[in-house]
XYZ file of C-alpha atoms in Angstrom:
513
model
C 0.000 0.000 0.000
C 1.322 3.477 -0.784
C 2.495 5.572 1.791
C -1.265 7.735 3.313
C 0.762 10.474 5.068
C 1.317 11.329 1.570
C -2.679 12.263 1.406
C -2.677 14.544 4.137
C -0.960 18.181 5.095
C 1.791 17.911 8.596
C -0.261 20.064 9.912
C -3.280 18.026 9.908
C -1.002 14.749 11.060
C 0.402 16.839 13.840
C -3.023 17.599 15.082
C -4.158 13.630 15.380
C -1.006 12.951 16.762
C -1.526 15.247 19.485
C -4.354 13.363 21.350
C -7.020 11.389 21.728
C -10.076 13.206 20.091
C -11.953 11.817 17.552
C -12.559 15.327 16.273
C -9.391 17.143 17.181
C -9.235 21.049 16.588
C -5.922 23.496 16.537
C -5.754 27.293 15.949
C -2.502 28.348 14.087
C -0.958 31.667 13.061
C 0.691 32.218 10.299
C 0.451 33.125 6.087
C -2.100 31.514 4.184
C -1.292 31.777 0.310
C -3.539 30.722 -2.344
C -1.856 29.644 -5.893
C -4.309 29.392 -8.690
C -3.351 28.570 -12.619
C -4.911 29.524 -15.665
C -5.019 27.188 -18.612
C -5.435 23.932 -17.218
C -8.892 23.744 -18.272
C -8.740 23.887 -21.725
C -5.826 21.249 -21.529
C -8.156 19.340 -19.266
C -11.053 19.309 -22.319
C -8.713 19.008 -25.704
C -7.066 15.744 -23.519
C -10.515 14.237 -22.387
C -11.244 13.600 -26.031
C -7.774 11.112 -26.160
C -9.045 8.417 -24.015
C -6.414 6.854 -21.994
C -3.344 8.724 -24.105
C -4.764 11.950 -23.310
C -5.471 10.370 -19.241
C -2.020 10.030 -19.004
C -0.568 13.124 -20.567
C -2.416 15.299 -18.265
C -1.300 12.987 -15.774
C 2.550 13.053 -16.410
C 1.892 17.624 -17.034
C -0.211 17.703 -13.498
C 2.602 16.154 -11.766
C 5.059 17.553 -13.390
C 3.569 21.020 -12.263
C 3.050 19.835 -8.705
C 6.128 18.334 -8.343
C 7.582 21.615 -9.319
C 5.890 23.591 -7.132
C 5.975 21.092 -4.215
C 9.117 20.884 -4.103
C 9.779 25.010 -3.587
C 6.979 24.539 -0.479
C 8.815 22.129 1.246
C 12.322 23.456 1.002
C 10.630 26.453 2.400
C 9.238 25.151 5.310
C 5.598 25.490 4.568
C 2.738 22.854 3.903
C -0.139 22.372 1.243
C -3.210 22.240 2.837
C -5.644 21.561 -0.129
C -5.185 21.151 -3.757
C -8.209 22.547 -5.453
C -7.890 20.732 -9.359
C -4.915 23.064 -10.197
C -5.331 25.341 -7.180
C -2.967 25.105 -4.009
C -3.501 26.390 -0.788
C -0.448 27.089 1.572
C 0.242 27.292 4.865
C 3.100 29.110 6.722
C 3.792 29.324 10.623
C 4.238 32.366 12.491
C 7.835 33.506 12.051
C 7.550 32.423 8.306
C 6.652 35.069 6.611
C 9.947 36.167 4.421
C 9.927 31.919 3.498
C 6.527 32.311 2.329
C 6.923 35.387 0.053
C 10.135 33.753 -0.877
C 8.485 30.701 -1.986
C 6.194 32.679 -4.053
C 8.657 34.308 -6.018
C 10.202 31.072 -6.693
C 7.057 29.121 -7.567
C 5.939 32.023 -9.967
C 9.786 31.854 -11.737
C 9.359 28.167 -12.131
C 5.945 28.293 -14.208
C 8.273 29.566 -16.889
C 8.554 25.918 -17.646
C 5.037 25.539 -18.218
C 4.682 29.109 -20.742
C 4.485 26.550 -23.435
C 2.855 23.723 -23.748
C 2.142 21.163 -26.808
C -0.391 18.671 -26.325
C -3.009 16.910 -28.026
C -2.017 18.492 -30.981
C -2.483 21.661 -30.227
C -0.016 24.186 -28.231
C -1.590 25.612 -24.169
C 0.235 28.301 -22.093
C -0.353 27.889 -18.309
C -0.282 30.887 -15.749
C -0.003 31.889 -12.401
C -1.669 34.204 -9.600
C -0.873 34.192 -5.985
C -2.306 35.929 -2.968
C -1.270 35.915 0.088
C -2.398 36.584 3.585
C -1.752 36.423 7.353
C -3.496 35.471 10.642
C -5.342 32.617 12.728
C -6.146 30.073 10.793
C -8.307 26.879 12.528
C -7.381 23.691 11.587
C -10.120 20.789 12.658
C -10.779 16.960 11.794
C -14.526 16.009 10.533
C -16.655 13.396 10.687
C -16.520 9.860 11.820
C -15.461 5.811 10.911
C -18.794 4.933 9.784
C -20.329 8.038 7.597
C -16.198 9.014 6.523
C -14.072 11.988 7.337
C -12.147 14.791 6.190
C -10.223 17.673 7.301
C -10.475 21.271 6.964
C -8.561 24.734 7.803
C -10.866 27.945 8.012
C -10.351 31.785 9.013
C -10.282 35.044 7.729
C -6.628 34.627 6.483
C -8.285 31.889 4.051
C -10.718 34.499 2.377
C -8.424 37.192 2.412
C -6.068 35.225 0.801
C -8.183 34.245 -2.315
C -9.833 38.330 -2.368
C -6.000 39.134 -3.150
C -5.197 36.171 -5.953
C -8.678 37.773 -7.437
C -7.128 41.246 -7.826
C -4.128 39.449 -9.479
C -3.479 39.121 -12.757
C -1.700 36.632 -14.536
C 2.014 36.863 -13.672
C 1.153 38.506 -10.129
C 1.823 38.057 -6.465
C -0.134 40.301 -4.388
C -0.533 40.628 -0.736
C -3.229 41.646 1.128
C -2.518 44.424 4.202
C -2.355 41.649 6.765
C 0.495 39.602 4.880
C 2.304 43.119 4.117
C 1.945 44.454 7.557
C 3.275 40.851 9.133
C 6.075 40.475 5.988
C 7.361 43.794 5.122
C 9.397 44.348 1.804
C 8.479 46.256 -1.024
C 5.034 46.664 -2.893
C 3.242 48.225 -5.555
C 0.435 49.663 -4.188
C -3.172 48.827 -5.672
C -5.513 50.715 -3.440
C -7.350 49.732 0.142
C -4.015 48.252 1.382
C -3.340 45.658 -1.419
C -0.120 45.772 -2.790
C 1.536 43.696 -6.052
C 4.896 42.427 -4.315
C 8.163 42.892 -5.949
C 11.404 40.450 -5.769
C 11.905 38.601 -2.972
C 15.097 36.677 -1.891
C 13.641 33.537 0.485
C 15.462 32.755 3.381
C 17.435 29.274 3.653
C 15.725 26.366 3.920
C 13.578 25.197 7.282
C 11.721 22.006 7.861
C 8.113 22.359 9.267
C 8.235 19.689 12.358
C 6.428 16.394 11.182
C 4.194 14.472 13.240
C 6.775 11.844 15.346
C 3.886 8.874 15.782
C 2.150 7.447 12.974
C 3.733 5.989 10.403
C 1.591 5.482 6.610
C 0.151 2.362 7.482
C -1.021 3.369 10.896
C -4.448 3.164 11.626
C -4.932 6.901 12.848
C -3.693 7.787 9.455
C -5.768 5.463 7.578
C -9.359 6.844 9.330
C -8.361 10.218 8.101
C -7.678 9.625 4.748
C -11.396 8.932 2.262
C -11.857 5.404 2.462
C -11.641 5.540 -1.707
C -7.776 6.413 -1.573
C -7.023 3.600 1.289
C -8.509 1.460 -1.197
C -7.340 2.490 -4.451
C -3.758 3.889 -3.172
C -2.130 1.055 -4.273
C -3.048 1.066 -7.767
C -0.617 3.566 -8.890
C -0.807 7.442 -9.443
C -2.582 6.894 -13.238
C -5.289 9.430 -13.529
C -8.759 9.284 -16.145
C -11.183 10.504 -17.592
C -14.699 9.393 -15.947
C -17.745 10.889 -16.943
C -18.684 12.036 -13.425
C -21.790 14.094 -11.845
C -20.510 17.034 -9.520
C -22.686 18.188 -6.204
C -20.786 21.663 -6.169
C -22.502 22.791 -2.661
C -21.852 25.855 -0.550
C -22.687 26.811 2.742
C -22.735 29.548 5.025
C -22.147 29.177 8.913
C -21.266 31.205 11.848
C -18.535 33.766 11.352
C -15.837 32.926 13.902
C -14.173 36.584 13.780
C -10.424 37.610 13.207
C -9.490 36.010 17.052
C -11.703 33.009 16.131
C -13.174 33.111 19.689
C -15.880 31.122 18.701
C -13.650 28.329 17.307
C -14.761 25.516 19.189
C -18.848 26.094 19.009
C -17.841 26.734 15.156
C -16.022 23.330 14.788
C -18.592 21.229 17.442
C -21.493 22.648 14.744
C -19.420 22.200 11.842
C -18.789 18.159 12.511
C -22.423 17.908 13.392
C -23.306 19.676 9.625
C -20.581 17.738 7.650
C -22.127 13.991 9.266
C -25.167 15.154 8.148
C -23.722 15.846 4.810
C -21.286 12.838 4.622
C -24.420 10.405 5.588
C -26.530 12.076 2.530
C -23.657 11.656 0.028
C -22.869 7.914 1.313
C -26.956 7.437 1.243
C -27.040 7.609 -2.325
C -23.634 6.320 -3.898
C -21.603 9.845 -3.375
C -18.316 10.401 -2.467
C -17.066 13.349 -0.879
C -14.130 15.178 -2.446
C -13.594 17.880 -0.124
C -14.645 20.300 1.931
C -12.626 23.650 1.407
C -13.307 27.198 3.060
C -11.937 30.353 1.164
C -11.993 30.651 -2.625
C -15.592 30.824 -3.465
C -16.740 30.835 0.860
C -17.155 27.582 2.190
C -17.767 24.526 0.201
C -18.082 20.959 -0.265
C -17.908 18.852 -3.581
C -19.296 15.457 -3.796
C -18.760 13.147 -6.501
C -21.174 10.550 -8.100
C -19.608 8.731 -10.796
C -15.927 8.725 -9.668
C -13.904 6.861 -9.001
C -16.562 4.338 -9.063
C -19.119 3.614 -11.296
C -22.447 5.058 -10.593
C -26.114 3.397 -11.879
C -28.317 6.845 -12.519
C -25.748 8.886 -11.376
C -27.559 11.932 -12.220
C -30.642 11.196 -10.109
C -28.529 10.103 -7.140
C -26.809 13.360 -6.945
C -30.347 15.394 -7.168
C -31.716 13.392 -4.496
C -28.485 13.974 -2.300
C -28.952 17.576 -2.819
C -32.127 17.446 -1.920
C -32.209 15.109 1.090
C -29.244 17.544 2.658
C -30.980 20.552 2.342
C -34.228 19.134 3.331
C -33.171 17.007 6.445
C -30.350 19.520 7.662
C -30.707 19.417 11.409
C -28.334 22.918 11.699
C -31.065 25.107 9.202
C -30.485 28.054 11.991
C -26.920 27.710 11.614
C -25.823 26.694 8.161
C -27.405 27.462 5.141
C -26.720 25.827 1.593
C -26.838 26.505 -2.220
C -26.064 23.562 -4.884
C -24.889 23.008 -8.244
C -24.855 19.955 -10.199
C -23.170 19.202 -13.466
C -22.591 15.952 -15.644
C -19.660 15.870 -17.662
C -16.680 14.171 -18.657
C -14.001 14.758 -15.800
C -10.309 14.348 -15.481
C -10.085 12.500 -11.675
C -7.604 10.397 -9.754
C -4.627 11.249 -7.091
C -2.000 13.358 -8.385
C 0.852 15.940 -6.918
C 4.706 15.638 -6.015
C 6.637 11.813 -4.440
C 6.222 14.152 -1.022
C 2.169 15.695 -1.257
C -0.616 14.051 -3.147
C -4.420 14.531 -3.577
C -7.008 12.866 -5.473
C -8.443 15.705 -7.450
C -10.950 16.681 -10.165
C -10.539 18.976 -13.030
C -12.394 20.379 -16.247
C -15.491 22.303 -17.267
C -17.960 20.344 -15.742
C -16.863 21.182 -11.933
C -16.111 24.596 -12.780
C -19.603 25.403 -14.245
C -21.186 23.607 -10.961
C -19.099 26.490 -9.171
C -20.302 29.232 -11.227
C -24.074 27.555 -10.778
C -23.971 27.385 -7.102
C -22.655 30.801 -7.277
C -25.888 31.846 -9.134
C -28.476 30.135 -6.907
C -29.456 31.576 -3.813
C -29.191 29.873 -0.374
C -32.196 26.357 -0.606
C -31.586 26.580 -4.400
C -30.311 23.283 -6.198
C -29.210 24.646 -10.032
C -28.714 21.794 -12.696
C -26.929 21.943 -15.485
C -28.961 20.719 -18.760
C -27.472 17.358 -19.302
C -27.869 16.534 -15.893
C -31.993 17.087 -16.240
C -32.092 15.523 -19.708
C -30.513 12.283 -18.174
C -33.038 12.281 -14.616
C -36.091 13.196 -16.084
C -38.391 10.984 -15.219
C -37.655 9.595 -11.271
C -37.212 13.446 -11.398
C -39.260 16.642 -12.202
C -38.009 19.832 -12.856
C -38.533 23.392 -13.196
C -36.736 25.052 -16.544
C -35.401 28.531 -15.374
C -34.184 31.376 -17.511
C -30.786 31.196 -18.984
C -27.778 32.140 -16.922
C -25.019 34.044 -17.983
C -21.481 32.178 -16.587
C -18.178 33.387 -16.498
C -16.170 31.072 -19.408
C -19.179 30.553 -21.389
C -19.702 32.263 -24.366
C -23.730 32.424 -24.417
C -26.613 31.418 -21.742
C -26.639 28.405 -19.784
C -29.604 26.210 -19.552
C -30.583 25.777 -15.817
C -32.909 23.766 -14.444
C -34.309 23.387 -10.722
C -35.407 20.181 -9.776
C -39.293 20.004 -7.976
C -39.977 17.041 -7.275
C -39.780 12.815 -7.619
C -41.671 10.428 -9.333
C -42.203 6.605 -9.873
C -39.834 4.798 -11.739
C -40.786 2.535 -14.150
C -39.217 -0.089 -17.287
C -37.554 1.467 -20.286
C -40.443 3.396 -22.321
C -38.806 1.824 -25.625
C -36.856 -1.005 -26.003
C -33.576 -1.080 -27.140
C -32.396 -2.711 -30.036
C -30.164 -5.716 -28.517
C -27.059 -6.759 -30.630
C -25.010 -9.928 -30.500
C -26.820 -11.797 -27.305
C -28.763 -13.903 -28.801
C -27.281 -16.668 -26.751
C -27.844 -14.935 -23.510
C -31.787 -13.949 -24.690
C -32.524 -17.383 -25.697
C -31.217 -18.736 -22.361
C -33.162 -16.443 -20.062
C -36.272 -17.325 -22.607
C -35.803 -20.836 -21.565
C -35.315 -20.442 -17.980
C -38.823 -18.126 -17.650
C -40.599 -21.051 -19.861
C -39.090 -23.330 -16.656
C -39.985 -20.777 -13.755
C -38.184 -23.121 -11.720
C -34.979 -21.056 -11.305
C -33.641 -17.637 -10.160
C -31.986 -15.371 -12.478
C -28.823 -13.038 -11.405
C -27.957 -10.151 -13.830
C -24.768 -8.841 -12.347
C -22.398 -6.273 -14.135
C -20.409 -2.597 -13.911
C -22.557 0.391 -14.510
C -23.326 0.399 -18.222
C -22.460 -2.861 -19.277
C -26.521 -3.285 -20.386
C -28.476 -5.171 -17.284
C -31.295 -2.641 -17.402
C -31.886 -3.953 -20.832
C -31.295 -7.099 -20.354
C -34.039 -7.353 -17.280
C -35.915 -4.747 -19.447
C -36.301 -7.506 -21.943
C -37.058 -10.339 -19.795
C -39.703 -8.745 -17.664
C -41.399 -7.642 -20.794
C -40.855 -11.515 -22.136
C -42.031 -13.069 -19.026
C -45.270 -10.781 -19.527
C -45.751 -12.083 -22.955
C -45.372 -15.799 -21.109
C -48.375 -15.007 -18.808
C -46.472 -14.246 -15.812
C -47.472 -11.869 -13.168
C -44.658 -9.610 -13.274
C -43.145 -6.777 -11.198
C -39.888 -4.209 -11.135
C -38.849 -2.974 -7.894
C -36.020 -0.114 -8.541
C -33.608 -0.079 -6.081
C -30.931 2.451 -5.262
C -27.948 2.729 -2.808
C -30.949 5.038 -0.572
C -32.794 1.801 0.110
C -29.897 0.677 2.042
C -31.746 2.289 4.847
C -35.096 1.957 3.836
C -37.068 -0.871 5.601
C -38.612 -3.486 3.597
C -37.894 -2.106 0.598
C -36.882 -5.014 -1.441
C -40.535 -6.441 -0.600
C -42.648 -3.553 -0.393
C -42.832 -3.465 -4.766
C -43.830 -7.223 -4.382
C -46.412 -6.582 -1.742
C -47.582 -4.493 -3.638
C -48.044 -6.170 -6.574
C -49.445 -9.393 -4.958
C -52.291 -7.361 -3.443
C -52.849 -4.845 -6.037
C -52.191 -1.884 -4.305
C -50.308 1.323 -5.543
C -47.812 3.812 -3.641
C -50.624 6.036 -2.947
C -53.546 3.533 -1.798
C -54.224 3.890 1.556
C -53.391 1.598 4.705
């Protein structure tokens, strides 16, 4: 098994090394900076279209660039915290501050390497901004064995962080006043205290202190890291393309202030909201990638789809959205907004040999940003693709176009209101070289003396397949029913039988008792 610490910032492995708390929580000084590129995504898109060739190009560019980058970080003492696709955020301790701006410098003269870029045919040029802040910074451990957990790092530094990489152009490093007040050296002023920095020599090299108990294989490594990696980390560092349906959801909480005096009641309702999240995703087949605080507020992004296969994908994600908001037991405290997008993504682990993450990137995940940007808190925006593909179990509302940054003219949007029955395939099919499996299940329903098991990966055809035999067995004169069941029913009682029950007796869903 590869190495988990790998999966995780020292911070974060400090902090469970320090006790015995199942939900541990630290507050830290110290700079914050947040490193996004521009470019990736159209890399991300040309690439998707290469099948595995194109997989592993981007793969062998994205760690190339992290490695790169990496690499400056941890001769300068500080620590990634969160990879965001392309997007790093950094953390310094208190005393660090020349190493961090120092590390900046050096990370933005290294993406000369990456100016130029041929792939796929065609020739990309990648790009950096970086903003950088200081200040208290909380640093907490989510969640539990059974519904999965995560970590996260939240505070003021975090937001100011990303408000200065937004008033950064390409090419730019700019602090905001807290990171120039705690830092010093020379500026370039761009009004209300925001300055671009200018050269800046970093200091010599200083190891951030690593946590002295677990080792990778240790078991209070292994509960921290998503219970996808533990499984998959052995497997190698290839990444794909999986078409993938992205719950892009923000939130809004309690505002902990610059001293973060409220840190603990923030963190104690924080674990009690991301359960309640974790449980939804888990409910119906979801995975959570993160859950990130700064760049775009606080957010979490689940995955359906990826890294494993997903039956209705689309529908699972809608009714995930819609269970969390529904069911949230912290409605006075948090508040949430959703977007959800189907699309081809690039996804697996990827990074430096010293810091990996297992990441998502391309258009899909950033146009579930831009719709949970649009929605307002209870909304749930869906992209078009994702309604065309759930309509049906799932009944929508078609909204006005939307206007998104990157997109050229109006996007559909759709809000989902409501759920329906599911029933067989309205049309059939036309089925192509099984005539030896159709003539065999023919033969068995003519016997009715044995069970039939249709087992298979998520699109290999077994809704056609039992499609065609129910529809056969009718034509036999066989009572006949479907029951539909999803990863929800898991906790659903009787739900295997009630369909049956049903159909024995002749009721429907909405007869009464």
């Amino acid at each position: 098994m590869a190495d988990l610490r790998l999966f995780l910032p020292a911070t974060i492995m400090n902090l469970a090394a320090s006790g015995g708390q199942a939900n541990p929580f630290s507050i830290e000084e110290g700079s914050v900076l947040f490193c996004d590129v521009a470019g990736f995504t159209p890399l991300t898109e040309t690439l998707s279209g290469m099948g595995k060739e194109g997989a592993e190009e981007l793969t062998r560019i994205l760690n190339s660039y992290f490695t790169e980058m990496i690499m400056i970080v941890d001769e300068a003492g500080g620590d990634v915290i969160r990879f965001g696709g392309d997007a790093m955020t950094l953390f310094f301790p208190k005393g660090m501050e020349s190493s961090a701006a120092g590390a900046a410098h050096l990370m933005m003269k290294r993406m000369n390497a990456f100016r130029e870029i041929n792939a796929g045919g065609s020739r990309f040029s990648l790009a950096m901004k970086i903003g950088a802040a200081y200040g208290k910074v909380i640093f907490g451990v989510l969640g539990d064995e059974e519904s999965g957990m995560d970590y996260y790092a939240a505070g003021l530094p975090l937001d100011h962080s990303a408000e200065a990489e937004h008033r950064a152009s390409k090419g730019m490093i700019v602090f905001h006043p807290t990171f120039g007040e705690a830092c010093g050296g020379e500026t370039t002023p761009l009004g209300d205290g925001f300055g671009e920095s200018r050269d800046f020599l970093p200091l010599p090299r200083r190891e951030r202190g690593k946590a002295a108990g677990p080792s990778g294989a240790d078991p209070a490594i292994a509960r921290l890291v998503p219970r996808h990696i533990v499984e998959r980390a052995g497997e190698g560092t290839q990444g794909e393309h999986r078409g993938t349906t992205v719950l892009f959801m923000g939130f809004e909480g309690p505002n902990t202030g610059e001293d973060l005096a409220g840190a603990e009641e923030f963190h104690a309702g924080l674990n009690r909201f991301f359960l309640h999240v974790a449980r939804a995703a888990r409910n119906y087949g979801g995975i959570i990638n993160k859950v990130d605080m700064g760049d775009k507020g606080m957010k979490a992004i689940i995955l359906f789809g990826s890294p494993y296969a997903l039956e209705n994908k689309e529908e699972m994600a809608i009714r995930c959205a819609v269970d969390a908001r529904e069911g949230n037991p912290m409605k006075s405290l948090f508040r949430m907004k959703t977007g959800i997008t189907t699309s081809a993504l690039f996804t697996g682990p990827v990074g430096s040999p010293t810091r990996r993450e297992f990441t998502v990137m391309g258009d899909g995940i950033n146009t579930a940003a831009r719709l949970m940007q649009k929605a307002r808190f209870g909304e749930i925006f869906c992209d078009e693709r994702t309604a065309e593909l759930s309509r049906g179990p799932v009944t929508f509302r078609s909204l006005e176009p939307m206007t998104l940054k990157g997109k050229e003219k109006p996007v559909p949007v759709f809000s989902p209101e409501g759920f329906s029955g599911r029933g067989g395939l309205s049309e059939l099919p036309v089925i192509i070289e099984r005539e030896e499996p159709l003539e065999k299940i023919k033969n068995l329903l003519m016997g009715r003396t044995r069970p039939l098991l249709f087992t298979g990966e998520a699109g290999a055809g077994k809704t056609v397949l039992i499609e065609w035999a129910r529809r056969e067995s009718i034509s036999l004169g066989m009572i006949t029913t479907r029951i539909f069941l999803a990863p929800y029913h898991r906790t659903r009682s009787y739900s295997l039988w009630r369909g049956a029950l049903r159909s024995l007796i002749g009721a429907g869903k909405e007869d009464p008792p």
